[in-house]
């Protein structure tokens, strides 16, 4: 007779092949595919049908055709949500273009008004803490993406609203603070705790880490031309300043540990952590990454609290995506939303990836290593396409920073709860914050891999490679096949640029300024880099450098500073710091101009030779010739504009001239000859682009680099003169960046 504790005989069951393999797909997956596809269809993107079809196909392949109907239900919900969002009234429309004074609540990102109920973006952001403010300025519509790789403010603002929150539709420009009262309540108390007794930089970091408020940290620098924000990006640590799953995991872990220390029963520990998430979300505010993290964290904690264990990760991810997108449909196009969900999808492969590492390594180390790598690989196309660079030191930087964050996030939260009394613990938080900033500063100086725009072919190549990688991790594809797929896709994306390299003039939209790229194999020259008169906005670092990276420009043969005007050369300092440059060309070497002096100092620091060019200097490559038309070098005018470097570009019979800010009398002395394209001097000023040069050159096209201004540029006389010679006029303030092919 068998003993009392003998194992029971194994149970057997006869299951059909369909029943044995079906039911593995969570119902929320086809629903989420349908919602995503419906939103895309509402936005006029026909390939949303493919996403809906994918959701239905997954259910059919799982052997549950009835669940496939959820893809259609989701498509209807997604389409309806997008249409409802688009139908919201624009309550600020009556005041667009007007000078206004607005009173509302400033949260560090938007100004929220009560009457009418609306949110307004502010530029420049006021240097006051969040709270009640009175601001004056002019209301304008947001700008789109006017340069390759540039910030699309209009699209970003559309994604900041939803069915429950007004969508910002206007920007208050030239904003000036008339009155400011710091915020009160719990959030004000919490913010005072985060910053009590800390230095300016550490206080700014704590607000970013705990509240996601990056306004102050975005203004901090480690040194000239080396901002804290850039250092975070270059070190692969930008995600630390965006509230996400890391914050939720660390804080809920701290709550669970505290309840365990208090000997609370196991189920109630998870319930207590679950109850913590609601007030936490109200404190930090709703954003794509934190909303996703709270939803997913809540689902996991609920499963543990009711004894169901950890739920299916893909089902939870799909459910979180659905619950995010139904009230906020345009989050689908938000970079933060994309990064958050792609990263967590990558992390679902952590177990398989860790199993590929040597088993003698500690499990925590293997998981930490693969988590960082998988998150970076999963988000690669979004980071490369939107930021134009990929960090090369993300793995070690994240491993070190992760240890610091494990202590800093919970202790920072405690400091926030203590309010002004947090001085007692902030001595430690200050040390941790300083240590984290030290890691960022060191790793932020490491080289990065620059990247151009990611087009449809790049997305397809990445998707195929990623699929091969997943199949390899799951043991369904041999390593040589996966590696071959990677190499083949990489080659296919590189070949077009090698077979047909770019030959073009690119007139970058830098607002009221100038920046032109001359591009051909073996010759890449940037003429001017824009600038922002009377503002601390770095046009070079924020507009020109991202545009060059998006265009695939990794180095420059030469950079030309036409003359010592801020709107032409201020941005070049950031260009010299960001990219390898062969030479810096200047005309007059002024010694009393601060902007030009700064540029020459940066050139010396970066080891860039400075060449004083004169009329007749030429450089030729790949059939493109660049000739200096001015200055003659025989005496200098007291007026900077008259000393501008002027260039002629010739390529296989095509001729163009770039004239800086030269006035009409000097233009007439250049002898430009017949032109196909004339870049109007001085942004279309009435004193340039005179009748003489237009009649001499008879250009078919005139390009005017101009932005929003109070100078009257371009002047009606210039437009009239161009019309008299039959030239078509192209304006960057209306067209954005203009790309002109060279034969």
XYZ file of C-alpha atoms in Angstrom:
743
model
C 0.000 0.000 0.000
C 1.443 3.379 -0.876
C 2.337 5.769 1.936
C 0.113 8.678 2.960
C 2.403 11.202 1.299
C 2.984 9.410 -1.980
C 2.592 11.570 -5.063
C -0.697 11.059 -6.891
C -0.641 9.446 -10.263
C -0.292 11.964 -13.070
C -3.564 13.073 -14.593
C -3.966 12.720 -18.312
C -6.240 14.508 -20.692
C -6.934 14.225 -24.357
C -6.773 17.648 -25.941
C -7.019 18.579 -29.570
C -4.022 20.430 -31.018
C -6.108 23.604 -31.200
C -7.147 23.425 -27.559
C -3.574 22.677 -26.478
C -2.143 25.793 -28.069
C -5.038 28.229 -27.815
C -5.896 30.670 -25.091
C -2.357 31.990 -24.686
C -3.112 35.410 -26.120
C -4.540 37.936 -23.661
C -7.809 39.446 -24.874
C -6.379 42.941 -24.379
C -3.799 42.448 -27.161
C -6.229 42.456 -30.128
C -8.197 45.207 -28.392
C -5.088 47.396 -28.106
C -4.167 46.725 -31.748
C -7.653 47.821 -32.729
C -7.461 51.019 -30.676
C -4.072 51.923 -32.168
C -5.278 51.163 -35.676
C -8.461 53.187 -35.163
C -6.501 56.228 -33.993
C -4.202 55.960 -37.012
C -7.210 55.752 -39.323
C -8.676 58.839 -37.654
C -5.424 60.647 -38.384
C -5.688 59.698 -42.041
C -3.024 56.973 -41.940
C -4.350 54.105 -44.005
C -1.895 51.585 -42.625
C -3.937 51.641 -39.442
C -5.921 48.895 -41.195
C -2.783 46.742 -41.054
C -2.589 47.178 -37.277
C -6.273 46.279 -36.849
C -5.764 43.256 -39.100
C -2.736 42.219 -37.063
C -4.784 42.195 -33.870
C -7.485 40.083 -35.477
C -4.928 37.711 -37.032
C -3.225 37.127 -33.676
C -6.547 36.071 -32.151
C -7.355 33.744 -35.068
C -3.905 32.141 -34.886
C -4.502 31.637 -31.164
C -7.545 29.590 -32.037
C -10.121 32.078 -30.717
C -11.847 33.688 -33.649
C -14.418 35.329 -31.366
C -11.683 37.347 -29.642
C -10.736 38.740 -33.054
C -13.901 40.836 -32.876
C -12.223 42.838 -30.106
C -9.853 44.246 -32.726
C -12.849 45.694 -34.562
C -14.356 46.974 -31.313
C -11.042 48.602 -30.457
C -10.831 50.189 -33.906
C -14.214 51.799 -33.369
C -13.215 53.031 -29.913
C -9.894 54.403 -31.142
C -11.443 56.147 -34.134
C -14.191 57.626 -31.967
C -11.712 58.839 -29.372
C -9.563 60.560 -32.001
C -12.593 62.188 -33.627
C -13.934 63.442 -30.294
C -10.534 64.859 -29.434
C -10.258 66.611 -32.801
C -13.724 68.124 -32.361
C -12.809 70.007 -29.179
C -13.263 73.774 -29.579
C -10.237 76.062 -29.807
C -11.108 78.429 -26.985
C -8.093 80.705 -27.508
C -8.720 81.318 -31.229
C -10.301 84.801 -30.780
C -7.094 86.181 -29.250
C -4.495 84.753 -31.677
C -2.169 87.547 -32.784
C -3.193 89.868 -29.949
C -1.167 91.258 -27.050
C -2.743 89.774 -23.935
C -2.305 89.528 -20.179
C -3.223 86.112 -18.784
C -3.739 84.959 -15.210
C -3.531 81.279 -14.420
C -1.703 78.403 -12.779
C 1.829 77.795 -14.044
C 3.014 74.190 -13.604
C 6.441 74.597 -15.170
C 5.172 73.491 -18.569
C 1.816 75.146 -19.317
C -0.304 78.026 -18.099
C -3.757 76.737 -17.162
C -6.603 79.246 -17.405
C -10.006 79.139 -15.773
C -11.963 81.408 -18.123
C -11.859 80.237 -20.813
C -10.812 76.756 -19.659
C -7.638 76.285 -21.673
C -3.911 75.632 -21.461
C -1.293 77.823 -23.103
C 2.386 77.159 -23.812
C 4.773 79.940 -22.812
C 7.966 81.134 -24.537
C 10.362 81.818 -23.022
C 9.435 79.827 -19.960
C 9.187 82.182 -16.973
C 11.962 81.875 -14.434
C 9.538 81.604 -11.540
C 8.509 78.545 -9.546
C 5.177 76.868 -10.355
C 2.195 78.660 -8.895
C -0.239 81.456 -9.664
C 1.158 83.899 -12.233
C 0.180 86.872 -14.348
C 1.920 86.868 -17.742
C 1.792 89.258 -20.666
C 2.814 88.607 -24.260
C 1.460 87.886 -27.711
C -0.574 84.794 -28.528
C 0.542 82.935 -31.662
C 0.028 79.547 -33.213
C 2.757 76.961 -32.498
C 5.366 76.281 -35.160
C 5.760 72.994 -36.995
C 8.933 71.117 -37.838
C 10.732 73.614 -40.042
C 14.157 71.951 -40.047
C 15.188 68.295 -40.408
C 15.438 66.762 -36.974
C 13.889 69.880 -35.467
C 11.275 70.154 -32.774
C 7.707 70.044 -34.059
C 6.053 72.242 -31.458
C 2.611 72.073 -33.054
C 2.568 68.256 -33.127
C 3.940 68.035 -29.598
C 1.281 70.364 -28.233
C -1.472 68.395 -29.975
C -0.296 65.358 -28.050
C -0.409 67.101 -24.665
C -4.184 67.195 -24.456
C -7.014 64.715 -24.617
C -10.640 64.133 -23.796
C -10.078 65.001 -20.130
C -7.462 67.768 -20.464
C -7.620 70.803 -22.800
C -5.181 70.632 -25.697
C -2.790 73.631 -25.844
C -3.368 75.354 -29.191
C -1.473 78.630 -28.699
C 1.867 79.924 -27.461
C 2.374 83.101 -25.447
C 5.586 84.511 -26.969
C 7.687 87.301 -25.512
C 6.208 86.350 -22.157
C 6.919 88.652 -19.228
C 6.025 87.941 -15.626
C 3.830 90.613 -14.087
C 3.058 88.811 -10.839
C 3.936 85.456 -9.291
C 2.786 83.535 -6.215
C 4.418 80.137 -5.503
C 2.080 77.159 -5.474
C 0.647 76.029 -2.161
C -1.068 72.849 -1.063
C 0.511 69.422 -0.995
C 2.489 69.904 -4.200
C 3.948 73.197 -2.967
C 4.830 71.589 0.361
C 6.398 68.644 -1.470
C 8.478 70.891 -3.748
C 9.805 72.875 -0.796
C 10.902 69.626 0.785
C 12.736 68.533 -2.341
C 14.783 71.731 -2.495
C 15.249 72.640 1.185
C 18.905 73.297 1.950
C 20.182 72.112 -1.447
C 22.346 73.921 -3.971
C 20.753 75.258 -7.139
C 21.832 72.407 -9.409
C 20.979 69.656 -6.904
C 17.575 71.231 -6.200
C 16.853 71.356 -9.932
C 17.777 67.691 -10.276
C 15.538 66.644 -7.382
C 12.540 68.367 -8.960
C 13.228 66.557 -12.231
C 13.705 63.147 -10.598
C 10.740 63.324 -8.217
C 8.218 65.528 -10.047
C 9.320 65.314 -13.668
C 9.768 69.111 -13.707
C 12.789 69.683 -15.976
C 12.443 73.446 -16.310
C 15.212 74.343 -13.861
C 17.615 71.530 -14.760
C 17.296 72.499 -18.426
C 18.930 75.852 -17.632
C 21.908 74.373 -15.773
C 25.374 73.991 -17.317
C 28.477 72.049 -16.383
C 30.496 74.599 -18.320
C 30.430 76.814 -21.392
C 28.701 74.921 -24.183
C 28.112 71.853 -21.997
C 24.585 71.831 -20.627
C 23.348 69.364 -18.032
C 20.504 68.359 -20.359
C 22.942 67.489 -23.166
C 25.102 65.519 -20.744
C 22.087 63.421 -19.700
C 21.329 62.712 -23.360
C 24.908 61.851 -24.336
C 25.319 59.506 -21.362
C 22.068 57.650 -22.055
C 20.511 58.807 -18.779
C 17.774 61.146 -20.025
C 15.123 58.714 -18.812
C 16.103 59.457 -15.217
C 14.506 62.906 -15.572
C 11.231 61.458 -16.896
C 8.967 59.845 -14.319
C 8.527 56.236 -15.343
C 8.414 52.643 -14.204
C 11.670 53.028 -12.318
C 10.099 55.591 -9.979
C 6.979 53.475 -9.485
C 9.002 50.306 -8.848
C 11.339 51.955 -6.346
C 8.581 53.746 -4.435
C 6.156 50.822 -4.317
C 9.075 48.601 -3.293
C 9.820 51.012 -0.446
C 6.147 50.960 0.628
C 6.073 47.158 0.590
C 9.306 47.006 2.601
C 7.896 49.442 5.173
C 4.680 47.410 5.538
C 6.734 44.227 5.852
C 8.789 45.871 8.618
C 5.497 46.733 10.329
C 4.505 43.025 10.054
C 1.488 43.719 7.845
C 0.088 40.500 6.272
C 1.371 39.710 2.782
C -1.818 40.460 0.837
C -2.313 43.769 2.608
C 1.228 44.829 1.781
C 0.424 44.709 -1.929
C -2.948 46.340 -1.307
C -1.222 49.160 0.579
C 1.230 49.713 -2.265
C -1.699 49.705 -4.703
C -3.514 52.370 -2.689
C -0.345 54.480 -2.749
C -0.371 54.768 -6.554
C -3.507 56.918 -6.863
C -2.352 59.807 -4.636
C 1.120 59.537 -6.171
C -0.293 60.066 -9.673
C -2.255 63.095 -8.468
C 0.921 64.518 -6.929
C 3.216 64.183 -9.948
C 0.604 64.743 -12.665
C -0.359 62.710 -15.713
C 2.227 62.054 -18.430
C 2.508 59.094 -20.818
C 5.355 57.303 -19.077
C 4.114 57.679 -15.495
C 0.486 56.894 -16.389
C 1.642 53.724 -18.132
C 3.816 52.770 -15.171
C 1.032 53.364 -12.639
C -1.454 51.306 -14.661
C 0.943 48.413 -15.109
C 2.188 48.582 -11.542
C -1.388 48.658 -10.303
C -2.293 45.571 -12.350
C 0.674 43.620 -10.985
C 0.005 44.665 -7.386
C -3.688 43.820 -7.727
C -2.810 40.355 -9.006
C -0.559 39.708 -6.021
C -3.052 41.236 -3.556
C -5.904 38.921 -4.609
C -3.630 35.895 -4.872
C -3.639 35.583 -8.671
C 0.116 36.061 -8.989
C 1.865 38.031 -11.674
C -0.378 38.646 -14.697
C 0.615 38.057 -18.322
C 3.028 40.906 -19.170
C 1.834 41.378 -22.748
C -1.774 41.468 -21.618
C -0.951 44.098 -19.000
C 1.044 46.175 -21.491
C -1.803 46.046 -24.011
C -4.387 46.951 -21.375
C -2.265 49.872 -20.170
C -1.866 51.102 -23.748
C -5.624 50.951 -24.273
C -6.383 52.827 -21.061
C -3.792 55.471 -21.955
C -4.906 56.011 -25.536
C -8.675 56.142 -25.144
C -8.614 59.386 -23.091
C -5.409 60.668 -24.762
C -5.484 59.383 -28.366
C -2.640 61.567 -29.654
C -0.272 60.163 -27.083
C 0.264 57.524 -29.762
C 2.492 60.027 -31.610
C 4.231 61.272 -28.453
C 7.903 60.323 -28.162
C 7.589 59.759 -24.414
C 4.713 57.318 -24.923
C 6.614 55.431 -27.618
C 9.808 55.218 -25.566
C 7.948 54.069 -22.466
C 6.074 51.208 -24.128
C 8.941 50.101 -26.358
C 11.275 49.961 -23.369
C 8.908 47.840 -21.309
C 8.297 45.534 -24.280
C 12.036 45.034 -24.517
C 12.222 44.245 -20.817
C 9.802 41.332 -21.230
C 12.691 39.458 -22.851
C 14.946 39.878 -19.823
C 14.599 36.261 -18.705
C 15.597 34.771 -22.048
C 18.442 37.254 -22.470
C 19.791 36.650 -18.957
C 19.804 32.905 -19.661
C 22.271 33.539 -22.500
C 24.856 34.938 -20.085
C 27.199 32.701 -18.050
C 25.256 30.950 -15.303
C 28.028 31.545 -12.773
C 27.252 35.259 -12.825
C 24.820 36.421 -10.114
C 21.244 36.613 -11.385
C 20.840 40.245 -10.268
C 23.886 41.236 -12.319
C 22.686 39.382 -15.405
C 19.239 40.970 -15.164
C 20.692 44.446 -14.649
C 22.932 44.056 -17.695
C 20.288 42.737 -20.051
C 17.640 45.204 -18.844
C 19.759 48.176 -19.881
C 20.732 46.649 -23.232
C 17.193 45.501 -24.084
C 15.663 48.880 -23.225
C 18.227 50.666 -25.401
C 17.770 48.272 -28.325
C 13.976 48.424 -28.117
C 13.943 52.220 -28.217
C 16.776 52.571 -30.754
C 14.755 53.792 -33.777
C 12.839 56.378 -31.732
C 15.945 57.749 -30.026
C 18.012 57.759 -33.224
C 15.267 59.308 -35.325
C 14.223 61.979 -32.851
C 17.500 62.929 -31.201
C 20.032 62.234 -33.950
C 22.495 60.458 -31.680
C 22.929 57.199 -29.794
C 24.876 57.038 -26.519
C 27.757 54.572 -26.495
C 28.191 54.430 -22.721
C 24.608 53.799 -21.703
C 25.338 50.403 -20.134
C 27.981 51.401 -17.573
C 26.345 54.771 -16.972
C 22.978 53.169 -16.181
C 24.498 50.509 -13.937
C 26.202 53.130 -11.777
C 23.314 55.607 -11.872
C 20.840 52.836 -11.048
C 22.526 52.222 -7.698
C 22.315 55.919 -6.824
C 18.702 56.189 -7.968
C 17.710 53.201 -5.817
C 18.476 55.342 -2.755
C 17.748 58.810 -4.136
C 14.158 58.252 -5.303
C 12.750 56.908 -1.974
C 14.766 59.345 0.139
C 13.733 62.229 -2.107
C 10.095 61.252 -1.674
C 10.533 61.249 2.099
C 12.083 64.724 1.850
C 9.098 65.916 -0.135
C 6.709 64.650 2.496
C 8.687 66.456 5.205
C 8.392 69.786 3.387
C 10.577 72.542 4.881
C 11.626 70.093 7.618
C 13.496 68.046 4.996
C 16.748 69.850 5.807
C 17.289 67.009 8.262
C 17.579 64.428 5.440
C 18.568 66.561 2.486
C 22.215 66.547 3.460
C 22.193 62.933 2.263
C 20.018 63.682 -0.760
C 22.401 66.473 -1.675
C 25.334 64.041 -1.658
C 23.398 61.514 -3.755
C 22.262 64.186 -6.214
C 25.810 65.492 -6.538
C 27.058 61.945 -7.131
C 24.458 61.401 -9.860
C 25.382 64.689 -11.512
C 29.030 63.641 -11.355
C 28.211 60.402 -13.187
C 26.275 62.360 -15.795
C 29.087 64.866 -16.284
C 31.768 62.195 -16.708
C 29.844 59.879 -19.019
C 28.321 62.820 -20.873
C 31.765 63.648 -22.262
C 31.987 60.277 -24.005
C 31.562 60.105 -27.796
C 28.141 59.377 -29.279
C 27.069 57.704 -32.504
C 25.367 60.306 -34.680
C 22.356 59.236 -36.698
C 20.313 60.610 -39.565
C 16.569 60.554 -40.058
C 14.961 57.115 -39.825
C 12.765 56.642 -42.885
C 10.278 53.881 -43.744
C 13.066 51.631 -45.050
C 14.939 52.055 -41.770
C 11.845 51.142 -39.753
C 11.305 48.000 -41.852
C 14.978 47.019 -41.520
C 14.868 47.530 -37.757
C 11.635 45.534 -37.418
C 13.037 42.578 -39.364
C 16.262 42.663 -37.328
C 14.378 42.926 -34.036
C 12.157 39.979 -34.989
C 15.233 37.914 -35.786
C 16.738 38.864 -32.427
C 13.601 37.850 -30.535
C 13.416 34.508 -32.335
C 17.079 33.890 -31.481
C 16.505 34.661 -27.812
C 13.607 32.220 -27.767
C 15.652 29.509 -29.427
C 13.714 29.479 -32.688
C 16.474 30.889 -34.879
C 20.138 30.010 -35.049
C 22.683 32.709 -34.197
C 24.311 32.803 -37.676
C 20.932 33.410 -39.301
C 20.086 36.206 -36.836
C 23.500 37.809 -37.358
C 23.163 37.512 -41.125
C 19.776 39.207 -40.963
C 21.300 42.072 -38.978
C 24.149 42.542 -41.454
C 21.858 42.337 -44.486
C 19.442 44.921 -43.101
C 22.296 47.236 -42.141
C 23.770 46.958 -45.619
C 20.430 47.667 -47.299
C 19.988 50.864 -45.284
C 23.547 52.063 -45.989
C 23.625 51.307 -49.720
C 21.320 54.116 -50.970
C 23.553 56.797 -49.443
C 26.662 55.191 -50.897
C 25.204 54.712 -54.373
C 23.618 58.167 -54.580
C 25.263 60.591 -52.156
C 23.567 63.900 -51.464
C 24.312 66.927 -53.657
C 22.304 69.900 -52.486
C 22.026 73.337 -50.945
C 20.071 73.279 -47.697
C 18.714 76.620 -46.476
C 17.937 75.923 -42.824
C 15.056 77.741 -41.210
C 16.736 79.352 -38.213
C 14.158 82.083 -37.796
C 15.440 85.629 -38.260
C 18.939 84.530 -39.148
C 21.044 82.665 -41.681
C 22.384 79.142 -42.052
C 23.097 77.370 -45.342
C 24.608 73.949 -45.960
C 26.539 73.249 -49.181
C 26.685 69.489 -49.598
C 28.430 67.217 -52.085
C 30.726 64.176 -51.830
C 33.980 65.395 -50.332
C 32.678 68.906 -49.682
C 30.340 69.761 -46.802
C 30.371 73.454 -45.897
C 28.119 75.253 -43.428
C 27.711 78.962 -44.108
C 26.613 80.694 -40.866
C 24.764 79.075 -37.985
C 21.995 81.439 -36.964
C 21.666 83.165 -33.625
C 19.140 84.625 -31.252
C 19.537 88.339 -30.539
C 18.582 89.253 -26.981
C 17.787 85.656 -25.996
C 19.642 82.757 -24.370
C 18.157 80.251 -26.814
C 20.983 78.289 -28.445
C 20.017 78.175 -32.123
C 23.196 76.313 -32.996
C 22.759 73.573 -30.413
C 18.970 73.305 -30.570
C 18.322 73.813 -34.274
C 21.408 73.643 -36.504
C 23.205 70.668 -34.921
C 20.070 68.449 -34.808
C 19.366 69.384 -38.434
C 22.873 68.400 -39.503
C 22.586 65.092 -37.680
C 19.177 64.395 -39.213
C 20.679 65.039 -42.642
C 23.413 62.529 -41.917
C 26.202 65.110 -41.672
C 28.876 63.778 -39.324
C 31.656 66.225 -40.129
C 32.154 69.520 -41.960
C 34.886 70.418 -44.424
C 34.565 74.056 -43.444
C 32.370 76.430 -41.482
C 31.981 79.978 -42.792
C 31.286 82.895 -40.442
C 30.242 85.565 -42.929
C 30.455 88.523 -40.540
C 30.188 89.477 -36.885
C 26.408 89.585 -36.526
C 24.733 87.528 -33.814
C 21.993 86.183 -36.093
C 24.637 84.722 -38.416
C 27.486 83.392 -36.288
C 26.355 82.916 -32.696
C 25.142 79.371 -33.382
C 28.457 78.306 -34.912
C 30.094 77.882 -31.500
C 27.800 74.946 -30.749
C 28.461 73.505 -34.201
C 32.218 73.549 -33.609
C 31.741 71.805 -30.271
C 29.406 69.148 -31.676
C 31.029 68.121 -34.975
C 34.540 67.675 -36.393
C 35.302 70.743 -38.550
C 38.172 71.063 -41.035
C 38.469 74.865 -41.102
C 36.722 77.996 -39.896
C 36.539 80.669 -42.603
C 36.175 84.316 -41.646
C 36.493 87.606 -43.475
C 37.405 90.421 -41.107
C 39.079 89.291 -37.887
C 37.434 91.747 -35.518
C 38.938 91.913 -32.052
C 36.234 93.923 -30.312
C 33.142 91.842 -31.100
C 32.129 89.496 -28.229
C 30.226 87.013 -30.422
C 33.061 86.586 -32.933
C 35.607 86.480 -30.115
C 33.672 83.634 -28.491
C 33.596 81.754 -31.801
C 37.347 82.156 -32.320
C 37.984 81.028 -28.730
C 35.906 77.882 -29.280
C 37.773 77.218 -32.535
C 41.069 77.409 -30.648
C 39.781 75.108 -27.900
C 38.508 72.556 -30.432
C 41.659 72.713 -32.559
C 39.886 74.108 -35.640
C 42.215 76.121 -37.922
C 40.999 79.644 -38.767
C 41.387 80.866 -42.351
C 40.883 84.475 -43.387
C 39.419 84.146 -46.904
C 39.663 86.729 -49.684
C 38.140 87.313 -53.091
C 39.228 84.602 -55.546
C 39.782 81.811 -52.992
C 38.239 78.568 -54.289
C 37.688 74.971 -53.258
C 36.452 72.187 -55.552
C 35.201 68.648 -54.979
C 32.957 66.274 -56.960
C 32.293 68.887 -59.615
C 31.176 71.521 -57.105
C 33.224 74.731 -56.871
C 32.920 77.217 -54.034
C 34.390 80.638 -54.839
C 34.835 83.584 -52.477
C 33.458 86.767 -54.090
C 34.006 89.106 -51.112
C 35.789 90.555 -49.146
C 38.568 91.947 -51.283
C 40.756 92.401 -48.194
C 41.804 95.936 -49.125
C 40.503 97.881 -46.153
C 37.476 97.298 -43.975
C 34.230 99.190 -43.612
C 33.115 100.294 -40.141
C 29.805 98.582 -40.956
C 29.923 94.813 -40.425
C 27.402 94.075 -43.179
C 29.716 95.548 -45.814
C 32.464 93.111 -44.777
C 30.342 89.979 -45.263
C 31.879 86.908 -46.887
C 30.029 86.289 -50.174
C 30.250 82.964 -52.007
C 29.367 81.561 -55.409
C 28.434 77.882 -55.765
C 28.851 76.229 -59.174
C 27.909 72.677 -60.097
C 27.719 71.341 -63.670
C 26.346 74.541 -65.148
C 24.248 75.511 -62.095
C 25.264 78.762 -60.345
C 24.098 80.215 -57.052
C 25.328 83.087 -54.852
C 25.205 83.464 -51.061
C 25.712 87.116 -50.117
C 25.551 87.343 -46.331
C 24.281 90.822 -45.371
C 25.962 92.798 -48.149
C 24.222 96.083 -49.056
C 23.247 96.878 -52.658
C 26.284 99.079 -53.519
C 28.706 96.262 -52.610
C 26.563 93.651 -54.377
C 26.935 95.615 -57.603
C 30.747 95.343 -57.376
C 30.891 91.555 -57.059
C 30.445 90.543 -60.684
C 28.367 87.481 -59.839
C 27.471 86.819 -63.460
C 24.411 84.893 -64.555
C 22.761 82.951 -61.704
C 20.146 80.246 -61.396
C 19.571 80.971 -57.715
C 20.272 84.094 -55.656
C 20.108 83.965 -51.890
C 18.892 87.461 -51.031
C 21.241 89.382 -48.786
C 20.251 90.618 -45.328
C 16.990 88.637 -45.074
C 15.282 90.702 -47.767
C 16.207 94.134 -46.416
C 15.257 97.038 -48.684
C 18.930 98.078 -48.764
C 20.061 94.793 -50.360
C 19.157 92.665 -53.397
C 19.269 95.790 -55.506
C 18.203 96.313 -59.088
C 21.791 96.127 -60.374
C 22.554 92.631 -59.136
C 19.142 91.326 -60.146
C 19.538 92.629 -63.702
C 23.083 91.290 -63.912
C 22.299 87.822 -62.573
C 18.671 87.405 -63.837
C 18.059 84.577 -61.374
C 15.162 82.234 -61.944
C 14.750 81.919 -58.173
C 15.435 84.098 -55.129
C 15.719 82.530 -51.682
C 15.081 84.684 -48.596
C 16.152 83.389 -45.182
C 13.858 85.224 -42.773
C 11.806 84.671 -39.654
C 9.284 86.454 -37.478
C 10.716 89.966 -37.086
C 9.983 93.650 -36.486
C 12.333 94.927 -39.199
C 9.885 94.617 -42.060
C 11.846 91.794 -43.714
C 11.411 90.941 -46.487
C 10.703 94.451 -47.688
C 7.994 94.891 -50.369
C 10.539 96.691 -52.572
C 12.727 93.570 -52.668
C 9.770 91.359 -53.561
C 8.799 93.833 -56.288
C 12.325 93.953 -57.720
C 12.513 90.163 -57.812
C 9.175 90.048 -59.596
C 10.365 92.525 -62.220
C 13.091 90.125 -63.389
C 10.696 87.170 -63.330
C 12.233 85.419 -60.318
C 10.238 83.132 -58.071
C 10.625 83.907 -54.365
C 11.158 81.210 -51.722
C 10.890 82.208 -48.049
C 11.960 80.118 -45.072
C 9.414 81.797 -42.808
C 6.663 80.300 -44.962
C 8.244 77.140 -46.337
C 10.568 76.163 -43.520
C 13.858 74.583 -44.541
C 14.386 74.597 -48.319
C 16.443 71.801 -49.884
C 17.762 72.668 -53.357
C 19.284 69.815 -55.395
C 22.578 70.376 -57.178
C 23.076 68.769 -60.585
